[in-house]
């Protein structure tokens, strides 16, 4: 699951804020690059015709919004539930 990739990069607190009911912490373009990898982002940027910096800036708003919308009660739904599906779709977009 994509959430584990964020957590593996030391972004546990950031991901937890997206799941919780409080304020969502932002993710920087640099943090997103550390999760996705610069070569993958360069490939994506070429496909969409944006510079890498522009792409990461635009992509950095997606994970907080998607996870927040999929966890309105502040808890992670059962495995295979809506969060898993949403994170899978987000992973498909970002990978």
CSV table of C-alpha atoms in Angstrom, one decimal:
chain,number,residue,atom,x,y,z
A,1,UNK,CA,0.0,0.0,0.0
A,2,UNK,CA,1.2,3.5,-0.8
A,3,UNK,CA,0.8,4.7,2.9
A,4,UNK,CA,3.6,2.3,3.9
A,5,UNK,CA,5.9,4.0,1.3
A,6,UNK,CA,5.3,7.4,3.0
A,7,UNK,CA,5.8,5.8,6.5
A,8,UNK,CA,9.0,4.1,5.4
A,9,UNK,CA,10.4,7.6,4.5
A,10,UNK,CA,9.7,8.9,8.0
A,11,UNK,CA,6.4,10.6,7.2
A,12,UNK,CA,4.3,8.7,9.8
A,13,UNK,CA,3.2,11.9,11.5
A,14,UNK,CA,2.2,13.5,8.2
A,15,UNK,CA,0.2,10.4,7.1
A,16,UNK,CA,-1.4,10.2,10.5
A,17,UNK,CA,-2.6,13.8,10.2
A,18,UNK,CA,-4.3,13.1,6.9
A,19,UNK,CA,-6.1,10.1,8.5
A,20,UNK,CA,-7.0,12.0,11.8
A,21,UNK,CA,-9.8,14.5,12.1
A,22,UNK,CA,-7.5,17.5,12.9
A,23,UNK,CA,-5.5,19.7,10.5
A,24,UNK,CA,-3.8,17.9,7.6
A,25,UNK,CA,0.0,18.5,7.6
A,26,UNK,CA,1.3,19.4,4.2
A,27,UNK,CA,3.8,17.3,2.2
A,28,UNK,CA,6.6,19.1,0.5
A,29,UNK,CA,7.7,18.5,-3.1
A,30,UNK,CA,11.0,17.2,-1.6
A,31,UNK,CA,9.2,14.7,0.7
A,32,UNK,CA,7.1,13.5,-2.2
A,33,UNK,CA,10.3,13.1,-4.3
A,34,UNK,CA,11.8,11.0,-1.6
A,35,UNK,CA,8.7,8.7,-1.6
A,36,UNK,CA,8.3,8.4,-5.4
A,37,UNK,CA,11.9,8.7,-6.5
A,38,UNK,CA,13.3,11.3,-8.8
A,39,UNK,CA,13.7,9.1,-11.9
A,40,UNK,CA,10.0,8.2,-11.7
A,41,UNK,CA,9.0,11.8,-11.3
A,42,UNK,CA,11.2,12.8,-14.3
A,43,UNK,CA,9.4,10.1,-16.4
A,44,UNK,CA,6.0,11.4,-15.3
A,45,UNK,CA,7.0,15.0,-15.9
A,46,UNK,CA,8.0,14.2,-19.5
A,47,UNK,CA,4.7,12.4,-20.1
A,48,UNK,CA,2.7,15.4,-19.0
A,49,UNK,CA,4.9,18.1,-20.4
A,50,UNK,CA,5.8,19.8,-17.1
A,51,UNK,CA,9.1,20.5,-15.4
A,52,UNK,CA,9.7,18.1,-12.5
A,53,UNK,CA,9.4,21.0,-9.9
A,54,UNK,CA,6.0,21.9,-11.3
A,55,UNK,CA,4.8,18.4,-11.3
A,56,UNK,CA,5.9,17.7,-7.7
A,57,UNK,CA,4.3,21.0,-6.6
A,58,UNK,CA,1.0,19.9,-8.2
A,59,UNK,CA,1.2,16.4,-6.9
A,60,UNK,CA,2.0,17.4,-3.3
A,61,UNK,CA,-1.7,18.4,-2.8
A,62,UNK,CA,-3.2,15.1,-3.8
A,63,UNK,CA,-2.3,12.7,-0.9
A,64,UNK,CA,-3.5,14.9,1.9
A,65,UNK,CA,-6.8,15.5,0.2
A,66,UNK,CA,-7.4,11.9,-1.0
A,67,UNK,CA,-6.6,10.3,2.4
A,68,UNK,CA,-8.6,12.9,4.3
A,69,UNK,CA,-11.6,12.3,2.2
A,70,UNK,CA,-11.3,8.5,2.5
A,71,UNK,CA,-11.0,8.7,6.3
A,72,UNK,CA,-13.7,11.1,7.4
A,73,UNK,CA,-14.1,9.5,10.9
A,74,UNK,CA,-10.4,9.7,11.6
A,75,UNK,CA,-9.7,6.0,11.4
A,76,UNK,CA,-8.6,3.6,8.8
A,77,UNK,CA,-11.4,1.5,7.4
A,78,UNK,CA,-11.1,-2.3,7.3
A,79,UNK,CA,-8.4,-3.8,5.0
A,80,UNK,CA,-9.7,-3.9,1.4
A,81,UNK,CA,-12.1,-1.0,2.2
A,82,UNK,CA,-12.5,2.4,0.6
A,83,UNK,CA,-9.1,3.7,1.9
A,84,UNK,CA,-7.3,0.7,0.4
A,85,UNK,CA,-9.1,1.3,-2.9
A,86,UNK,CA,-8.4,5.0,-2.8
A,87,UNK,CA,-4.8,4.6,-2.0
A,88,UNK,CA,-4.5,2.0,-4.8
A,89,UNK,CA,-5.9,4.6,-7.2
A,90,UNK,CA,-3.6,7.3,-5.9
A,91,UNK,CA,-0.7,4.9,-6.2
A,92,UNK,CA,-1.7,4.2,-9.8
A,93,UNK,CA,-1.7,7.9,-10.5
A,94,UNK,CA,1.7,8.5,-8.8
A,95,UNK,CA,3.5,5.4,-10.0
